[in-house]
mmCIF file of C-alpha atoms in Angstrom:
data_model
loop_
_atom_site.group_PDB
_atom_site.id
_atom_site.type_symbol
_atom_site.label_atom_id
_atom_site.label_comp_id
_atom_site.label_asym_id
_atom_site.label_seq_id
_atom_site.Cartn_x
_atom_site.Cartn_y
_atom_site.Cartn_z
ATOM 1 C CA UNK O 1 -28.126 -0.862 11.581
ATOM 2 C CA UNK O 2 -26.047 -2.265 14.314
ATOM 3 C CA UNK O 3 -23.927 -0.393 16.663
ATOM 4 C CA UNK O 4 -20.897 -0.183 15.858
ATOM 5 C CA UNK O 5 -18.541 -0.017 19.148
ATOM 6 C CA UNK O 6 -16.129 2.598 19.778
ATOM 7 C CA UNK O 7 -12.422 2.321 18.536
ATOM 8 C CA UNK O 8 -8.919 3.074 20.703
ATOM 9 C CA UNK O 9 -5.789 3.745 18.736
ATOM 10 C CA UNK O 10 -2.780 4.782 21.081
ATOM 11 C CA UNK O 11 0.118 6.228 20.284
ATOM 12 C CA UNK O 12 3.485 6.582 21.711
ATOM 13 C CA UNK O 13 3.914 10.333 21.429
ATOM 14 C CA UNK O 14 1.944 13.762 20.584
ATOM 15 C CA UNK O 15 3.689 13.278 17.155
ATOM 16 C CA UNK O 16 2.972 9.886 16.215
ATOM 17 C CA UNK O 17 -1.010 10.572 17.425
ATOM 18 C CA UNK O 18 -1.162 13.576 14.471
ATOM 19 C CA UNK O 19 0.137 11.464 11.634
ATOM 20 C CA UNK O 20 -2.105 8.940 12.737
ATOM 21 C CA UNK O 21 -5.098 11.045 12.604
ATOM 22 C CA UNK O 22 -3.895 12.741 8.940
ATOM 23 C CA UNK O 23 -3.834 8.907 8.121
ATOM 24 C CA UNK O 24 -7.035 8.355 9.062
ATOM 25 C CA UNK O 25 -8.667 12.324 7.939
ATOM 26 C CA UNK O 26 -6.970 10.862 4.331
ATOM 27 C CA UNK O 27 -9.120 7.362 4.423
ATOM 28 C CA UNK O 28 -12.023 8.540 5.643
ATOM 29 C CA UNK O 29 -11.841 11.164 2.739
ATOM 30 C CA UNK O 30 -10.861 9.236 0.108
ATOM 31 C CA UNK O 31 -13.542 6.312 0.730
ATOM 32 C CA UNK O 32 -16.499 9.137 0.806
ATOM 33 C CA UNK O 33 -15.497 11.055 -2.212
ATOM 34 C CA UNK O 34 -15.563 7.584 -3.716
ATOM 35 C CA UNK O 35 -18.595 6.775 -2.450
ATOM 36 C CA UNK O 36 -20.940 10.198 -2.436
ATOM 37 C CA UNK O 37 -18.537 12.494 -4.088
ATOM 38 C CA UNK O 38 -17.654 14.703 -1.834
ATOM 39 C CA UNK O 39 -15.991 14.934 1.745
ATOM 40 C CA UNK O 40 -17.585 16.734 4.780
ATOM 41 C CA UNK O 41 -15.138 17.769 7.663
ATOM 42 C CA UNK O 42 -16.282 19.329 10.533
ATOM 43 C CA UNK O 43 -13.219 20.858 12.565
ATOM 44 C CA UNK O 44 -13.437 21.965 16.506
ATOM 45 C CA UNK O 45 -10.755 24.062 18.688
ATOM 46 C CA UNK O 46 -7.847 22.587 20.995
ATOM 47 C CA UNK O 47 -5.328 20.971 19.072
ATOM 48 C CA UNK O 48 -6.839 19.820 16.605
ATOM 49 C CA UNK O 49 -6.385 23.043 14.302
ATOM 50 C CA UNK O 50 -2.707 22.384 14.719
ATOM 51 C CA UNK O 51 -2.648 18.984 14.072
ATOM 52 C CA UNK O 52 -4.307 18.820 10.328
ATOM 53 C CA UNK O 53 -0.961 20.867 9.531
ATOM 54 C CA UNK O 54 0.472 17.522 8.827
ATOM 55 C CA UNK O 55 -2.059 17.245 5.489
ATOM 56 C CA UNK O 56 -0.328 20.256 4.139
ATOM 57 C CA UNK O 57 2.737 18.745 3.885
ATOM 58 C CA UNK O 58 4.290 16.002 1.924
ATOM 59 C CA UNK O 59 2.688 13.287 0.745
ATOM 60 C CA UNK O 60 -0.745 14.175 2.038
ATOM 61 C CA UNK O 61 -1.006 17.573 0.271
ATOM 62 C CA UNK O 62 -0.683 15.985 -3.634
ATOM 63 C CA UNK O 63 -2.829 13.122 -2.521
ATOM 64 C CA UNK O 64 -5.931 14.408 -1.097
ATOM 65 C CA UNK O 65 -8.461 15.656 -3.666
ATOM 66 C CA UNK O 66 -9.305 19.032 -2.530
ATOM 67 C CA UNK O 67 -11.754 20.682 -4.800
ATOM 68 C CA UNK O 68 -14.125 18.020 -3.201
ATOM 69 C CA UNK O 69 -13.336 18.822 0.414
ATOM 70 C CA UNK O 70 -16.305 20.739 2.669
ATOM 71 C CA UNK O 71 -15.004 22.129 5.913
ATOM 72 C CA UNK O 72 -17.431 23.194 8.937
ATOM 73 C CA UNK O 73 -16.844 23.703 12.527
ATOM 74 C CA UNK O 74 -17.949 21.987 15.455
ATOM 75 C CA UNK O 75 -17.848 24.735 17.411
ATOM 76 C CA UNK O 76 -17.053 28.826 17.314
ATOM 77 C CA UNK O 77 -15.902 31.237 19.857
ATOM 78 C CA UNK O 78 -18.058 34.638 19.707
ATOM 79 C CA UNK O 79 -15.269 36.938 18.709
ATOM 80 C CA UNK O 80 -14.012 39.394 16.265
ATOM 81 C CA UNK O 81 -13.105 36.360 12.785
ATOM 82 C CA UNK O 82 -9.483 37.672 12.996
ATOM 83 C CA UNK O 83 -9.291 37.000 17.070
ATOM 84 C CA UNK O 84 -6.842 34.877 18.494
ATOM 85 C CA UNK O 85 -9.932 32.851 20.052
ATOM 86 C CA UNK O 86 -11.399 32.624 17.130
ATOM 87 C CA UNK O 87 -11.297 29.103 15.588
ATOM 88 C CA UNK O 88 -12.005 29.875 12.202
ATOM 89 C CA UNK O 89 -8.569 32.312 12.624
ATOM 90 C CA UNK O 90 -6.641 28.717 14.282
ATOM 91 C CA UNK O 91 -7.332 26.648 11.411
ATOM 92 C CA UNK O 92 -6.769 29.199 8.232
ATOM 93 C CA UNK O 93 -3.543 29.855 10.035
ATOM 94 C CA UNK O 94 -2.350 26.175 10.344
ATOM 95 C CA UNK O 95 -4.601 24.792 7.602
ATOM 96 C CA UNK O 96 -6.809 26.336 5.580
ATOM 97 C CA UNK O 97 -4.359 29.114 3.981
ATOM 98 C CA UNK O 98 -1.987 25.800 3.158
ATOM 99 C CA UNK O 99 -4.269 24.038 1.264
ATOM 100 C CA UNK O 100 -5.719 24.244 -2.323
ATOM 101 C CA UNK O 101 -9.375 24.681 -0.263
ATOM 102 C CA UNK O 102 -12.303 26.297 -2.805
ATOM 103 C CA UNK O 103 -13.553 29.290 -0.286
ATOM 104 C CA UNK O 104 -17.062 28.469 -1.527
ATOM 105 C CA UNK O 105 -16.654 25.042 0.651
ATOM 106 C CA UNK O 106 -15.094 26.691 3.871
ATOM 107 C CA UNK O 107 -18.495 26.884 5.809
ATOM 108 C CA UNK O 108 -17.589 28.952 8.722
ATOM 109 C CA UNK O 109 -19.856 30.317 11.672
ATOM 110 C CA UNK O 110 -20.983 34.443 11.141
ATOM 111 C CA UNK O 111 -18.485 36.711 13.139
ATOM 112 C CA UNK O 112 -19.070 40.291 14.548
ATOM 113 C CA UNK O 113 -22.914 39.027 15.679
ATOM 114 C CA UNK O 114 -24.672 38.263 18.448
ATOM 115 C CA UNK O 115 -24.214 34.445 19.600
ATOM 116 C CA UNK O 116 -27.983 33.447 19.253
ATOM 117 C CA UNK O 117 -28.156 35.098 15.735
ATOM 118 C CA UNK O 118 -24.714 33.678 14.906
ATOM 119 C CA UNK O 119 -26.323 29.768 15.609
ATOM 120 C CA UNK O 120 -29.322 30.139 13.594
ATOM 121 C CA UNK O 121 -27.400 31.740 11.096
ATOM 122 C CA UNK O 122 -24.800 28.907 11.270
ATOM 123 C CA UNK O 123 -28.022 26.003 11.599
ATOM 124 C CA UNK O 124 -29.468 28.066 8.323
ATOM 125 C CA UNK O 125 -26.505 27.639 6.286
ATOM 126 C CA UNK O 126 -26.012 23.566 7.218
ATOM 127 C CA UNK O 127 -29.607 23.395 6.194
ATOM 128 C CA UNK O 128 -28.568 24.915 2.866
ATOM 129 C CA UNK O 129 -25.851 22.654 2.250
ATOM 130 C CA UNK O 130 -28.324 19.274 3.042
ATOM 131 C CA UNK O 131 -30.452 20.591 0.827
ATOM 132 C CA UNK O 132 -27.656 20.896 -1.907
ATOM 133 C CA UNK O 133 -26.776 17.465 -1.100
ATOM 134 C CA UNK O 134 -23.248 18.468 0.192
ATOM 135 C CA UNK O 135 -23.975 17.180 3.130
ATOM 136 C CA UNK O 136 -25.944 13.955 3.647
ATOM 137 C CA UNK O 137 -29.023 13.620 5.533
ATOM 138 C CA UNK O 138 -29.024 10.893 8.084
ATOM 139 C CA UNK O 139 -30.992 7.579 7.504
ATOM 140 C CA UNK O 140 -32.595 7.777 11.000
ATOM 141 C CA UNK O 141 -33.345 11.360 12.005
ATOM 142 C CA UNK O 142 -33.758 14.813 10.273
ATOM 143 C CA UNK O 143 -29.900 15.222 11.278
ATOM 144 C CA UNK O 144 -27.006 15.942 8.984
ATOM 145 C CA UNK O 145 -24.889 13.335 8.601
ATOM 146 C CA UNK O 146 -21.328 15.055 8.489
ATOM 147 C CA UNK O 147 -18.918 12.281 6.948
ATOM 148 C CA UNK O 148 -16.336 12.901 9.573
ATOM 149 C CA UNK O 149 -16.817 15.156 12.472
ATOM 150 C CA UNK O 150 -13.153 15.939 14.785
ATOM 151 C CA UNK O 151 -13.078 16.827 18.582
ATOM 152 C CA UNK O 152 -10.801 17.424 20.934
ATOM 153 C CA UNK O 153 -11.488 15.860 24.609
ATOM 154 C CA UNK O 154 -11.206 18.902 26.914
ATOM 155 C CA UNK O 155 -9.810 19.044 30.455
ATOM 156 C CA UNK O 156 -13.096 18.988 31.963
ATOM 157 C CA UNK O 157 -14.676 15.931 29.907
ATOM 158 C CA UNK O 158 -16.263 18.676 27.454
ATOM 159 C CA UNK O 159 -15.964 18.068 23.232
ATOM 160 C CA UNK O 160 -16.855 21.139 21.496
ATOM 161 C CA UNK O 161 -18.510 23.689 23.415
ATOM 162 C CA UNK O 162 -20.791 20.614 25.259
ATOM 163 C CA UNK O 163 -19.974 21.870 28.959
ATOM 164 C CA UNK O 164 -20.893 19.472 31.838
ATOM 165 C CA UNK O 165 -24.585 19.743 32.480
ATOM 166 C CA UNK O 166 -25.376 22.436 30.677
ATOM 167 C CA UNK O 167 -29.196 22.303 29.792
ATOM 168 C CA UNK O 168 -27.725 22.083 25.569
ATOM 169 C CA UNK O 169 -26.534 18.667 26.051
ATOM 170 C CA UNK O 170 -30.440 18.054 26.212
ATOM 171 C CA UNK O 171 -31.242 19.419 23.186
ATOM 172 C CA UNK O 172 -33.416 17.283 20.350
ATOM 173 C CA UNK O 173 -34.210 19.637 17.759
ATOM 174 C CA UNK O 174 -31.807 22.176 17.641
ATOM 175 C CA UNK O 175 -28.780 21.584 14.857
ATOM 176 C CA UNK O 176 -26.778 24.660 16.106
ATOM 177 C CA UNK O 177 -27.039 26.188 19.690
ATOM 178 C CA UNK O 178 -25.263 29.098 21.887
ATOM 179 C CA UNK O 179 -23.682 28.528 24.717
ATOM 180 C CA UNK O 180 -22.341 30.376 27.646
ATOM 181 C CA UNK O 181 -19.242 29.209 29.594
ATOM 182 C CA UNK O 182 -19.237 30.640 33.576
ATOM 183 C CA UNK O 183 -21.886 33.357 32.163
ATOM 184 C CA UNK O 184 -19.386 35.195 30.185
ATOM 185 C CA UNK O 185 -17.972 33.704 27.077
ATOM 186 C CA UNK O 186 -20.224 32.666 24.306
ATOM 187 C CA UNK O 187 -19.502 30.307 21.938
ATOM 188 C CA UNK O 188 -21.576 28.168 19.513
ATOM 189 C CA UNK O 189 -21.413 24.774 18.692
ATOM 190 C CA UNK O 190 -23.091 21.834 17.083
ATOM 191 C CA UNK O 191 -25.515 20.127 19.740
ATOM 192 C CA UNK O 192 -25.135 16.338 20.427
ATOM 193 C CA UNK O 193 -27.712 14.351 18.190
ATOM 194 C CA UNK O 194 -26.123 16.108 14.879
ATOM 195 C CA UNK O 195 -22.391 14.971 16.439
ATOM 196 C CA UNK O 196 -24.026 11.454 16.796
ATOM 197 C CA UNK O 197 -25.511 11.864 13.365
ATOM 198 C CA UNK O 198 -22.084 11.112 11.462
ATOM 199 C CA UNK O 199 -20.575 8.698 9.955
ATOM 200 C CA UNK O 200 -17.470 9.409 11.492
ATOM 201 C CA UNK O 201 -16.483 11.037 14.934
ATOM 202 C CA UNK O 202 -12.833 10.796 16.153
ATOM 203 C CA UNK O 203 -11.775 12.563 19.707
ATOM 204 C CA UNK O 204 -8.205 13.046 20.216
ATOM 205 C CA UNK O 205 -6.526 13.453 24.069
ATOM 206 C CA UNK O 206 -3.580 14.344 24.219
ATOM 207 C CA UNK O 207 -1.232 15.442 27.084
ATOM 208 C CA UNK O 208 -0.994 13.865 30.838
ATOM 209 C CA UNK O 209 -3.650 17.052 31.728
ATOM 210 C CA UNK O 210 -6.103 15.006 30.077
ATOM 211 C CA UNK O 211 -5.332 11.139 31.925
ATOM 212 C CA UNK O 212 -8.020 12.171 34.858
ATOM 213 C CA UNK O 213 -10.546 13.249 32.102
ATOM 214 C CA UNK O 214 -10.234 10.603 29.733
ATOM 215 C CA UNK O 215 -10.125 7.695 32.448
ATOM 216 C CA UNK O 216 -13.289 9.026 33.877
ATOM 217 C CA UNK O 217 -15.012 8.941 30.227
ATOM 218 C CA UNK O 218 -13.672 5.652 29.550
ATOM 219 C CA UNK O 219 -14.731 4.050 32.440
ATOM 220 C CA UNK O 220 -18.019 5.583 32.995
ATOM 221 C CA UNK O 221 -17.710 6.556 36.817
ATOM 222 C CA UNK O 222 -19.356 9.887 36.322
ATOM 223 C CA UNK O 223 -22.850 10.670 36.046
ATOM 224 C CA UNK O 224 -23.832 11.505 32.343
ATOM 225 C CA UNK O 225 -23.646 14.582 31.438
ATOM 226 C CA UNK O 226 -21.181 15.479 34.293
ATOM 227 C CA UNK O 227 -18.455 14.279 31.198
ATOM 228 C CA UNK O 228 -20.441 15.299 27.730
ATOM 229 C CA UNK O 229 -17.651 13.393 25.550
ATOM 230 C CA UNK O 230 -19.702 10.405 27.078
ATOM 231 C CA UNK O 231 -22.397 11.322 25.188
ATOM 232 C CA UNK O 232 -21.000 10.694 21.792
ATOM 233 C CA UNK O 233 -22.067 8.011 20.396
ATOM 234 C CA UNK O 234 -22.769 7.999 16.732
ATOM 235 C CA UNK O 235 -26.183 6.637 15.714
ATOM 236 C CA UNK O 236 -25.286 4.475 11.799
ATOM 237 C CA UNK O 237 -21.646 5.989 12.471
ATOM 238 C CA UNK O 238 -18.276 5.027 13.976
ATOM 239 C CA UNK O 239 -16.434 6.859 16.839
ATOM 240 C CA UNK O 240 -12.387 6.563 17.009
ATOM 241 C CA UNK O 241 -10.141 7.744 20.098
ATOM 242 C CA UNK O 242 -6.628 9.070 19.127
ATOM 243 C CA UNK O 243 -4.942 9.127 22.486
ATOM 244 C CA UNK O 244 -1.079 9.577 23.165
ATOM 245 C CA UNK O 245 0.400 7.430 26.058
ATOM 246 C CA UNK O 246 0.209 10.348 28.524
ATOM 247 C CA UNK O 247 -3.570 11.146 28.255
ATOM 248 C CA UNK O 248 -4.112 7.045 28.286
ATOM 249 C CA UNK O 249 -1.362 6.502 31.291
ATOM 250 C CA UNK O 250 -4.041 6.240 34.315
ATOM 251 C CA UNK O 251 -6.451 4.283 32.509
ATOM 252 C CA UNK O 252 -4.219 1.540 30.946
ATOM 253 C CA UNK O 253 -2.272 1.485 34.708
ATOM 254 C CA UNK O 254 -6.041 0.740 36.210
ATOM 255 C CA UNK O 255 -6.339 -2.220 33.726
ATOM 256 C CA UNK O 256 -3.683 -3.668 34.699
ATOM 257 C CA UNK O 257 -4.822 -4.124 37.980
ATOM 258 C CA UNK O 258 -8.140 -5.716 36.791
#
């Protein structure tokens, strides 16, 4: 299959990006429950919790067909499930509480566990779900292929819990992986080649905190790995930026001067 390149939608404001993205959570949904059947979402932290709560209002709550959604996460902070930090806790509060969800398809990472047995517990359950056929397996590895995967670009270049050159951004056969951010909090997170395994990846940036970041990614001055949302790039899949006019401002100001 040919690569498919990357996609840049901007938007004029924070508020315009998130209907945007519902827009395009709704499409991407509609045209794989046509398709397959069912819909895979894989949710991360930042702002992205807060920004599905625009599909639990009008018109996107009666028009998506939710008995046939699948939520995951991208990532999971090792805390207590009803934690502030904890991501699962983010999105039930802004999203999953709101909408007609079946709690059978609300695949969440184990809380109250160590991190390592939380990631193979997490990696197990996936596994389950390919099996099942909820999830698809990916035409060119032994990868899930997640129908739409959603990340937030962090302020150091990180998506999920992908720090800058930590050894996991190596990883090959590993689905799930824990991770350790300045040696003390542990988080896990899905590792890079089942990211680049879907047929959908979308990063929002939002915010002028995030201009340095996302210039740097864009134009590729930093050594790989040194800015892991450089790193995504989906195998048979697609990969959309949403990205307000703050978080784009330096890198459309150096085109102009190209």
């Amino acid at each position: 299959m040919e690569k498919i390149e990357p996609e840049l939608r901007l938007f004029d404001s924070s508020e315009e990006l998130s209907s945007g993205l519902a827009d395009y959570v709704l499409q991407v949904a509609e045209s794989a429950v046509k398709d397959i059947g069912s819909f895979s979402l894989v949710l991360s932290g930042g702002d992205i919790p807060k920004r599905l709560g625009k599909l639990t209002k009008a018109p996107f709550l009666r028009l998506v067909d939710w008995p046939k959604w699948h939520v995951f996460w991208a990532e999971e902070n090792v805390v207590a499930k009803l934690h502030p930090d904890s991501l699962y806790w983010q999105a039930k509060e802004c999203f999953i509480s709101k909408v007609p969800l079946l709690p059978a398809h609300i695949i969440s990472v184990s809380h109250g566990v160590e991190g390592e047995s939380a990631a193979s517990s997490y990696e197990f359950s996936i596994r389950q779900q390919v099996k099942k056929r909820t999830v698809q397996a990916s035409p060119s590895s032994d990868c899930p292929r997640f129908d739409l995967v959603l990340l937030s670009l962090g302020p150091n270049g990180h998506v999920a819990s992908l720090y800058p050159n930590d050894p996991v951004l190596q990883e090959e056969s590993q689905w799930v992986a824990c991770v350790s951010k300045d040696g003390t909090i542990e988080s896990v997170t899905l590792t890079l080649p089942v990211i680049n395994a879907a047929a959908n990846v979308a990063i929002v940036a939002a915010g002028m905190d995030l201009a340095r970041p996302f210039m740097d990614v864009m134009v590729s001055r930093k050594p790989i790995g040194s800015h892991p949302a450089q790193m995504v790039s989906p195998q048979d899949g697609k990969l959309v930026w949403f990205v307000d006019a703050s978080a784009a401002s330096l890198f459309l100001r150096g085109n102009e001067h190209r």
